mmCIF file of C-alpha atoms in Angstrom:
data_model
loop_
_atom_site.group_PDB
_atom_site.id
_atom_site.type_symbol
_atom_site.label_atom_id
_atom_site.label_comp_id
_atom_site.label_asym_id
_atom_site.label_seq_id
_atom_site.Cartn_x
_atom_site.Cartn_y
_atom_site.Cartn_z
ATOM 1 C CA MET A 94 30.119 -17.311 -0.122
ATOM 2 C CA VAL A 95 26.474 -18.216 0.342
ATOM 3 C CA LEU A 96 24.599 -16.390 3.074
ATOM 4 C CA THR A 97 22.949 -18.626 5.636
ATOM 5 C CA ASP A 98 19.722 -17.813 7.441
ATOM 6 C CA ALA A 99 21.715 -17.109 10.603
ATOM 7 C CA GLU A 100 23.916 -14.569 8.799
ATOM 8 C CA ILE A 101 20.905 -12.857 7.257
ATOM 9 C CA VAL A 102 19.061 -12.634 10.576
ATOM 10 C CA ALA A 103 22.141 -11.252 12.313
ATOM 11 C CA SER A 104 22.089 -8.279 9.925
ATOM 12 C CA LEU A 105 18.344 -7.664 10.087
ATOM 13 C CA THR A 106 18.179 -5.473 13.176
ATOM 14 C CA ALA A 107 14.901 -4.096 14.518
ATOM 15 C CA SER A 108 15.365 -1.066 12.239
ATOM 16 C CA VAL A 109 14.415 -3.150 9.213
ATOM 17 C CA ARG A 110 10.787 -3.148 10.356
ATOM 18 C CA ALA A 111 10.653 0.585 9.724
ATOM 19 C CA VAL A 112 11.188 -0.030 5.998
ATOM 20 C CA PRO A 113 7.972 1.230 4.298
ATOM 21 C CA TYR A 114 6.873 -2.205 3.133
ATOM 22 C CA PRO A 115 3.247 -3.231 3.768
ATOM 23 C CA GLY A 116 3.817 -6.965 4.041
ATOM 24 C CA GLU A 117 4.769 -9.375 6.834
ATOM 25 C CA TRP A 118 8.375 -9.824 7.942
ATOM 26 C CA LEU A 119 9.161 -13.532 8.094
ATOM 27 C CA GLN A 120 11.203 -15.612 10.508
ATOM 28 C CA PRO A 121 13.786 -18.275 9.629
ATOM 29 C CA PRO A 122 14.023 -20.780 8.163
ATOM 30 C CA PHE A 123 13.592 -18.662 5.030
ATOM 31 C CA ASP A 124 12.179 -20.242 1.896
ATOM 32 C CA GLY A 125 14.396 -20.171 -1.169
ATOM 33 C CA GLU A 126 17.778 -21.747 -1.872
ATOM 34 C CA ARG A 127 19.126 -18.941 -4.091
ATOM 35 C CA GLN A 128 16.948 -16.111 -2.817
ATOM 36 C CA ALA A 129 15.804 -16.107 0.807
ATOM 37 C CA ARG A 130 12.260 -14.743 1.242
ATOM 38 C CA ILE A 131 12.403 -12.436 4.264
ATOM 39 C CA ALA A 132 9.084 -10.573 3.830
ATOM 40 C CA ARG A 133 5.855 -11.164 1.951
ATOM 41 C CA ASP A 134 2.749 -9.243 0.975
ATOM 42 C CA ALA A 135 0.620 -12.247 0.064
ATOM 43 C CA GLY A 136 -0.022 -12.535 -3.667
ATOM 44 C CA LEU A 137 1.460 -9.108 -4.390
ATOM 45 C CA SER A 138 5.145 -8.892 -3.590
ATOM 46 C CA GLU A 139 8.076 -10.358 -1.677
ATOM 47 C CA ILE A 140 11.356 -9.051 -0.320
ATOM 48 C CA ARG A 141 14.206 -11.470 -0.958
ATOM 49 C CA VAL A 142 17.909 -11.639 -0.170
ATOM 50 C CA ASP A 143 20.156 -13.059 -2.882
ATOM 51 C CA ARG A 144 22.240 -15.546 -0.923
ATOM 52 C CA GLU A 145 25.297 -15.147 -3.178
ATOM 53 C CA SER A 146 25.478 -11.380 -3.760
ATOM 54 C CA GLY A 147 23.673 -10.286 -0.591
ATOM 55 C CA ARG A 148 21.483 -7.872 -2.588
ATOM 56 C CA VAL A 149 17.991 -7.263 -1.237
ATOM 57 C CA LEU A 150 15.270 -7.266 -3.906
ATOM 58 C CA CYS A 151 11.593 -6.368 -3.959
ATOM 59 C CA ILE A 152 9.773 -8.747 -6.305
ATOM 60 C CA GLU A 153 6.376 -7.831 -7.781
ATOM 61 C CA LEU A 154 4.719 -11.251 -7.979
ATOM 62 C CA PRO A 155 2.116 -10.582 -10.721
ATOM 63 C CA ASP A 156 4.786 -9.812 -13.338
ATOM 64 C CA GLY A 157 7.975 -11.027 -11.668
ATOM 65 C CA GLU A 158 9.573 -7.582 -11.867
ATOM 66 C CA ALA A 159 12.449 -7.160 -9.423
ATOM 67 C CA GLN A 160 14.127 -4.010 -8.176
ATOM 68 C CA PRO A 161 17.025 -3.736 -5.723
ATOM 69 C CA ILE A 162 16.231 -1.930 -2.475
ATOM 70 C CA ALA A 163 19.515 -2.478 -0.618
ATOM 71 C CA PRO A 164 22.974 -3.889 -1.372
ATOM 72 C CA SER A 165 22.857 -6.094 1.752
ATOM 73 C CA PRO A 166 20.613 -7.007 4.702
ATOM 74 C CA ALA A 167 22.705 -4.738 6.966
ATOM 75 C CA ALA A 168 22.224 -1.851 4.524
ATOM 76 C CA LEU A 169 18.466 -2.519 4.502
ATOM 77 C CA ALA A 170 18.390 -2.093 8.279
ATOM 78 C CA GLU A 171 20.410 1.115 7.918
ATOM 79 C CA LEU A 172 17.917 2.448 5.371
ATOM 80 C CA GLY A 173 15.042 1.461 7.648
ATOM 81 C CA ALA A 174 16.593 3.518 10.444
ATOM 82 C CA ALA A 175 16.963 6.507 8.093
ATOM 83 C CA TYR A 176 13.317 6.204 7.057
ATOM 84 C CA ALA A 177 12.152 5.908 10.683
ATOM 85 C CA ASP A 178 14.028 9.092 11.532
ATOM 86 C CA ALA A 179 12.534 10.935 8.534
ATOM 87 C CA LEU A 180 9.042 9.668 9.388
ATOM 88 C CA ALA A 181 9.349 10.851 12.988
ATOM 89 C CA ARG A 182 10.512 14.306 11.888
ATOM 90 C CA SER A 183 7.640 14.587 9.389
ATOM 91 C CA ALA A 184 4.980 14.544 12.133
ATOM 92 C CA GLY A 185 3.432 18.016 12.195
ATOM 93 C CA ALA A 186 5.948 19.378 9.683
ATOM 94 C CA GLY A 187 4.970 22.119 7.249
ATOM 95 C CA GLU A 188 5.244 21.910 3.464
ATOM 96 C CA HIS A 189 8.772 23.346 3.312
ATOM 97 C CA GLU A 190 9.969 21.160 6.192
ATOM 98 C CA LEU A 191 8.568 18.059 4.491
ATOM 99 C CA ARG A 192 10.555 18.814 1.338
ATOM 100 C CA VAL A 193 13.698 19.228 3.420
ATOM 101 C CA ILE A 194 13.017 15.872 5.078
ATOM 102 C CA GLU A 195 12.442 14.296 1.644
ATOM 103 C CA GLY A 196 15.803 15.587 0.422
ATOM 104 C CA ALA A 197 17.597 14.440 3.565
ATOM 105 C CA LEU A 198 16.183 10.919 3.230
ATOM 106 C CA LEU A 199 17.262 10.719 -0.412
ATOM 107 C CA ALA A 200 20.723 11.938 0.595
ATOM 108 C CA ALA A 201 20.941 9.148 3.176
ATOM 109 C CA VAL A 202 19.865 6.622 0.535
ATOM 110 C CA ARG A 203 22.539 7.876 -1.885
ATOM 111 C CA VAL A 204 25.212 7.314 0.744
ATOM 112 C CA VAL A 205 24.259 3.647 0.752
ATOM 113 C CA ASP A 206 23.905 3.366 -3.044
ATOM 114 C CA PRO A 207 23.255 6.295 -5.433
ATOM 115 C CA ALA A 208 21.189 4.110 -7.791
ATOM 116 C CA LEU A 209 18.633 3.430 -5.046
ATOM 117 C CA ALA A 210 17.604 7.098 -5.165
ATOM 118 C CA ASP A 211 16.906 7.140 -8.919
ATOM 119 C CA PRO A 212 13.425 8.365 -9.940
ATOM 120 C CA GLU A 213 10.548 5.864 -9.640
ATOM 121 C CA THR A 214 12.515 3.489 -7.406
ATOM 122 C CA PHE A 215 11.365 2.102 -4.054
ATOM 123 C CA TRP A 216 13.215 4.693 -1.960
ATOM 124 C CA SER A 217 12.556 7.677 -4.204
ATOM 125 C CA ILE A 218 8.836 6.895 -4.043
ATOM 126 C CA ALA A 219 8.972 6.549 -0.237
ATOM 127 C CA ALA A 220 10.806 9.882 0.055
ATOM 128 C CA GLU A 221 8.388 11.626 -2.319
ATOM 129 C CA GLU A 222 5.414 10.396 -0.290
ATOM 130 C CA LEU A 223 6.930 11.843 2.886
ATOM 131 C CA GLY A 224 7.512 15.106 1.038
ATOM 132 C CA ASP A 225 3.850 15.099 0.026
ATOM 133 C CA GLY A 226 2.815 14.514 3.628
ATOM 134 C CA ILE A 227 1.685 10.954 2.922
ATOM 135 C CA THR A 228 3.003 8.333 5.327
ATOM 136 C CA ALA A 229 3.865 4.970 3.853
ATOM 137 C CA ASP A 230 2.080 1.763 4.778
ATOM 138 C CA GLY A 231 3.436 -0.529 7.424
ATOM 139 C CA PRO A 232 3.519 -1.119 11.163
ATOM 140 C CA ALA A 233 5.923 1.786 11.783
ATOM 141 C CA GLY A 234 3.546 4.387 10.418
ATOM 142 C CA PRO A 235 0.973 6.312 12.447
ATOM 143 C CA ALA A 236 -2.769 5.844 12.037
ATOM 144 C CA THR A 237 -4.020 7.000 8.666
ATOM 145 C CA ILE A 238 -5.701 10.415 8.737
ATOM 146 C CA VAL A 239 -7.903 11.220 5.775
ATOM 147 C CA ALA A 240 -8.861 14.836 5.137
ATOM 148 C CA ALA A 241 -12.053 14.319 3.164
ATOM 149 C CA PRO A 242 -14.688 16.843 2.086
ATOM 150 C CA ALA A 243 -17.629 17.033 4.459
ATOM 151 C CA GLY A 244 -20.170 14.395 3.574
ATOM 152 C CA GLY A 245 -17.875 12.380 1.315
ATOM 153 C CA PRO A 246 -17.569 8.636 1.971
ATOM 154 C CA THR A 247 -14.476 6.951 3.341
ATOM 155 C CA VAL A 248 -12.944 4.893 0.503
ATOM 156 C CA VAL A 249 -10.620 1.934 1.104
ATOM 157 C CA VAL A 250 -8.510 0.801 -1.856
ATOM 158 C CA ALA A 251 -7.289 -2.793 -1.440
ATOM 159 C CA LEU A 252 -3.707 -2.049 -2.507
ATOM 160 C CA PRO A 253 -0.646 -1.109 -0.464
ATOM 161 C CA MET A 254 0.442 2.474 -1.023
ATOM 162 C CA LEU A 255 3.411 1.743 -3.272
ATOM 163 C CA ARG A 256 1.354 -0.425 -5.635
ATOM 164 C CA LEU A 257 -1.459 2.134 -5.609
ATOM 165 C CA ARG A 258 1.021 4.826 -6.571
ATOM 166 C CA GLN A 259 2.181 2.716 -9.526
ATOM 167 C CA ALA A 260 -1.409 2.124 -10.649
ATOM 168 C CA LEU A 261 -2.182 5.835 -10.438
ATOM 169 C CA ALA A 262 0.997 6.759 -12.300
ATOM 170 C CA ALA A 263 -0.167 4.567 -15.201
ATOM 171 C CA GLU A 264 -3.147 6.955 -15.494
ATOM 172 C CA GLY A 265 -1.009 10.086 -15.153
ATOM 173 C CA LEU A 266 -2.055 10.631 -11.520
ATOM 174 C CA THR A 267 -0.113 11.165 -8.293
ATOM 175 C CA LEU A 268 -1.025 10.029 -4.792
ATOM 176 C CA SER A 269 -1.360 13.556 -3.453
ATOM 177 C CA GLY A 270 -3.333 14.744 -6.474
ATOM 178 C CA TYR A 271 -5.657 11.736 -6.344
ATOM 179 C CA ALA A 272 -6.297 12.294 -2.629
ATOM 180 C CA GLU A 273 -7.790 15.661 -3.558
ATOM 181 C CA LEU A 274 -10.087 14.019 -6.121
ATOM 182 C CA LEU A 275 -11.016 11.020 -3.990
ATOM 183 C CA PRO A 276 -9.758 10.884 -0.396
ATOM 184 C CA HIS A 277 -8.869 7.290 0.289
ATOM 185 C CA VAL A 278 -7.136 4.820 2.574
ATOM 186 C CA SER A 279 -4.707 2.270 1.155
ATOM 187 C CA LEU A 280 -3.930 -1.073 2.769
ATOM 188 C CA ARG A 281 -2.101 -1.111 6.079
ATOM 189 C CA GLY A 282 -1.565 -4.807 6.722
ATOM 190 C CA SER A 283 -4.604 -6.961 5.976
ATOM 191 C CA LEU A 284 -7.858 -5.698 4.493
ATOM 192 C CA ALA A 285 -9.707 -6.609 7.693
ATOM 193 C CA THR A 286 -7.259 -4.532 9.748
ATOM 194 C CA THR A 287 -7.498 -1.592 7.364
ATOM 195 C CA LEU A 288 -11.290 -1.583 7.498
ATOM 196 C CA ALA A 289 -11.262 -1.876 11.282
ATOM 197 C CA ASP A 290 -8.842 1.054 11.560
ATOM 198 C CA THR A 291 -11.400 3.330 9.901
ATOM 199 C CA VAL A 292 -13.704 2.790 12.880
ATOM 200 C CA VAL A 293 -11.163 4.180 15.368
ATOM 201 C CA PRO A 294 -12.429 7.584 16.596
ATOM 202 C CA GLY A 295 -10.545 10.397 14.876
ATOM 203 C CA ALA A 296 -8.688 8.149 12.448
ATOM 204 C CA VAL A 297 -10.863 9.170 9.492
ATOM 205 C CA ARG A 298 -12.836 12.395 9.432
ATOM 206 C CA THR A 299 -15.665 10.883 7.437
ATOM 207 C CA GLY A 300 -16.063 7.804 9.633
ATOM 208 C CA PRO A 301 -15.945 4.074 8.888
ATOM 209 C CA ALA A 302 -15.350 2.856 5.333
ATOM 210 C CA GLN A 303 -18.418 2.977 3.108
ATOM 211 C CA VAL A 304 -16.666 2.187 -0.194
ATOM 212 C CA LEU A 305 -14.329 -0.744 -0.852
ATOM 213 C CA VAL A 306 -12.338 -0.845 -4.089
ATOM 214 C CA LEU A 307 -10.960 -4.202 -5.257
ATOM 215 C CA PRO A 308 -8.409 -3.684 -8.065
ATOM 216 C CA ALA A 309 -7.594 -6.548 -10.416
ATOM 217 C CA GLY A 310 -6.103 -9.394 -8.399
ATOM 218 C CA ALA A 311 -7.407 -8.141 -5.048
ATOM 219 C CA VAL A 312 -10.038 -10.231 -3.287
ATOM 220 C CA ALA A 313 -12.106 -10.008 -0.118
ATOM 221 C CA THR A 314 -13.652 -12.628 2.129
ATOM 222 C CA LEU A 315 -17.342 -12.759 2.996
ATOM 223 C CA GLU A 316 -16.455 -11.630 6.511
ATOM 224 C CA GLU A 317 -14.594 -8.572 5.179
ATOM 225 C CA LEU A 318 -17.437 -7.689 2.820
ATOM 226 C CA ALA A 319 -19.832 -7.839 5.783
ATOM 227 C CA PHE A 320 -18.129 -4.764 7.317
ATOM 228 C CA PRO A 321 -21.191 -2.946 8.733
ATOM 229 C CA ALA A 322 -20.609 0.486 7.205
ATOM 230 C CA LEU A 323 -20.003 -0.685 3.620
ATOM 231 C CA ARG A 324 -22.477 0.593 1.051
ATOM 232 C CA LEU A 325 -20.544 0.132 -2.200
ATOM 233 C CA VAL A 326 -18.018 -2.456 -3.424
ATOM 234 C CA VAL A 327 -16.258 -1.673 -6.702
ATOM 235 C CA THR A 328 -14.216 -4.212 -8.647
ATOM 236 C CA LEU A 329 -11.837 -2.767 -11.227
ATOM 237 C CA GLY A 330 -11.034 -4.424 -14.514
ATOM 238 C CA GLY A 331 -14.531 -5.693 -15.196
ATOM 239 C CA ALA A 332 -14.400 -8.712 -12.883
ATOM 240 C CA ASP A 333 -17.773 -9.105 -11.177
ATOM 241 C CA ALA A 334 -17.151 -10.286 -7.625
ATOM 242 C CA SER A 335 -20.504 -12.094 -7.533
ATOM 243 C CA ALA A 336 -20.031 -13.959 -10.818
ATOM 244 C CA PRO A 337 -19.887 -17.791 -10.639
ATOM 245 C CA ASP A 338 -16.442 -17.802 -12.245
ATOM 246 C CA ALA A 339 -15.000 -15.596 -9.484
ATOM 247 C CA PRO A 340 -15.348 -17.832 -6.418
ATOM 248 C CA ARG A 341 -12.550 -16.153 -4.436
ATOM 249 C CA THR A 342 -14.671 -13.028 -3.879
ATOM 250 C CA PRO A 343 -18.150 -13.938 -2.539
ATOM 251 C CA ALA A 344 -21.332 -12.085 -3.348
ATOM 252 C CA VAL A 345 -21.771 -8.945 -1.311
ATOM 253 C CA PRO A 346 -24.217 -8.866 1.634
ATOM 254 C CA ALA A 347 -27.710 -7.458 1.294
ATOM 255 C CA GLY A 348 -27.773 -3.667 1.216
ATOM 256 C CA VAL A 349 -24.346 -3.384 -0.415
ATOM 257 C CA GLU A 350 -24.152 -2.384 -4.070
ATOM 258 C CA LEU A 351 -21.641 -4.209 -6.263
ATOM 259 C CA VAL A 352 -20.265 -2.449 -9.347
ATOM 260 C CA ALA A 353 -17.807 -3.964 -11.833
ATOM 261 C CA LEU A 354 -15.969 -0.995 -13.337
ATOM 262 C CA ASP A 355 -14.328 -1.775 -16.659
ATOM 263 C CA ALA A 356 -12.693 1.362 -18.040
ATOM 264 C CA PRO A 357 -9.372 2.236 -19.723
ATOM 265 C CA LYS A 358 -8.540 4.445 -16.729
ATOM 266 C CA PRO A 359 -10.327 2.722 -13.826
ATOM 267 C CA PHE A 360 -9.095 4.979 -11.012
ATOM 268 C CA THR A 361 -10.128 8.068 -12.945
ATOM 269 C CA ALA A 362 -13.542 6.537 -13.608
ATOM 270 C CA LEU A 363 -13.835 5.609 -9.933
ATOM 271 C CA VAL A 364 -13.890 9.293 -8.982
ATOM 272 C CA SER A 365 -16.964 9.873 -11.143
ATOM 273 C CA LEU A 366 -18.680 6.716 -9.917
ATOM 274 C CA VAL A 367 -18.326 7.642 -6.233
ATOM 275 C CA ALA A 368 -19.465 11.208 -6.982
ATOM 276 C CA GLU A 369 -22.571 9.864 -8.761
ATOM 277 C CA ARG A 370 -23.462 7.563 -5.879
ATOM 278 C CA ARG A 371 -22.886 10.361 -3.388
ATOM 279 C CA ALA A 372 -25.187 12.710 -5.352
ATOM 280 C CA ALA A 373 -27.826 9.981 -5.338
ATOM 281 C CA GLY A 374 -27.703 9.850 -1.529
ATOM 282 C CA ARG A 375 -26.064 6.457 -1.329
ATOM 283 C CA PHE A 376 -23.884 7.481 1.606
ATOM 284 C CA ASP A 377 -26.291 9.800 3.410
ATOM 285 C CA GLY A 378 -26.672 9.156 7.101
ATOM 286 C CA GLY A 379 -23.532 7.038 7.408
ATOM 287 C CA PRO A 380 -23.955 3.302 8.022
ATOM 288 C CA SER A 381 -27.685 3.674 8.579
ATOM 289 C CA GLY A 382 -28.270 5.743 5.431
ATOM 290 C CA PRO A 383 -30.386 4.665 2.462
ATOM 291 C CA VAL A 384 -29.409 1.578 0.531
ATOM 292 C CA ALA A 385 -30.925 1.240 -2.911
#
């Protein structure tokens, strides 16, 4: 039996939107004859339903890697409801309570399919982040709160949390450990929305974003780069955003420093770079501080 769009939609209850996925949930008709695309994080990943087996897959677009996240659309909605419940209970929870919530979420995932709770899978990562007190990206999550050292700049990394976690893991780092080295905000929806959220009073202790990090493959529009508080834009992987052969990312506005960081461990090197610029007074005085 081949699942039709109508059958898929009938199983995708409102609970599915609580799934910790940073992309956009799509409406029918769904693209794809064999695999229906039901959600998309443009240029980064897609969630698809295999029309024959019913399995729900998360596809990483840069390398085509696929991992199952639910055995069916109905199961995906069930998992979304379990995550929403865990997320709600994590608000204000202490360290021990968070670990209990993490374990309970993994137990709920195992009921659906034990393999979905294996280490380094979509749901195990989501549960671990809740246990660490880090809420996942997506519309269901609360506003991001960054506990940064006094005087440190607000850093926005143009990657959704799950992809950032994978990038950090490649350097032997964890999300919670990296937050202590360099407090940061990962993407919640579009880059423009994420930057704007840092302006909301109380959302970020250190104020609006002053540093924007563009990992390999991430781009920003001229309008996004004109965010008033920005003082430093860092491209990882050695790609200079102002170079003629990189037309997708325009040159930065006047007063904003552009650094192309090409290092074997770019996120580790980023910590030192931001610390150097901070020591030099780059971020002093907030948006109206000195600009070299």
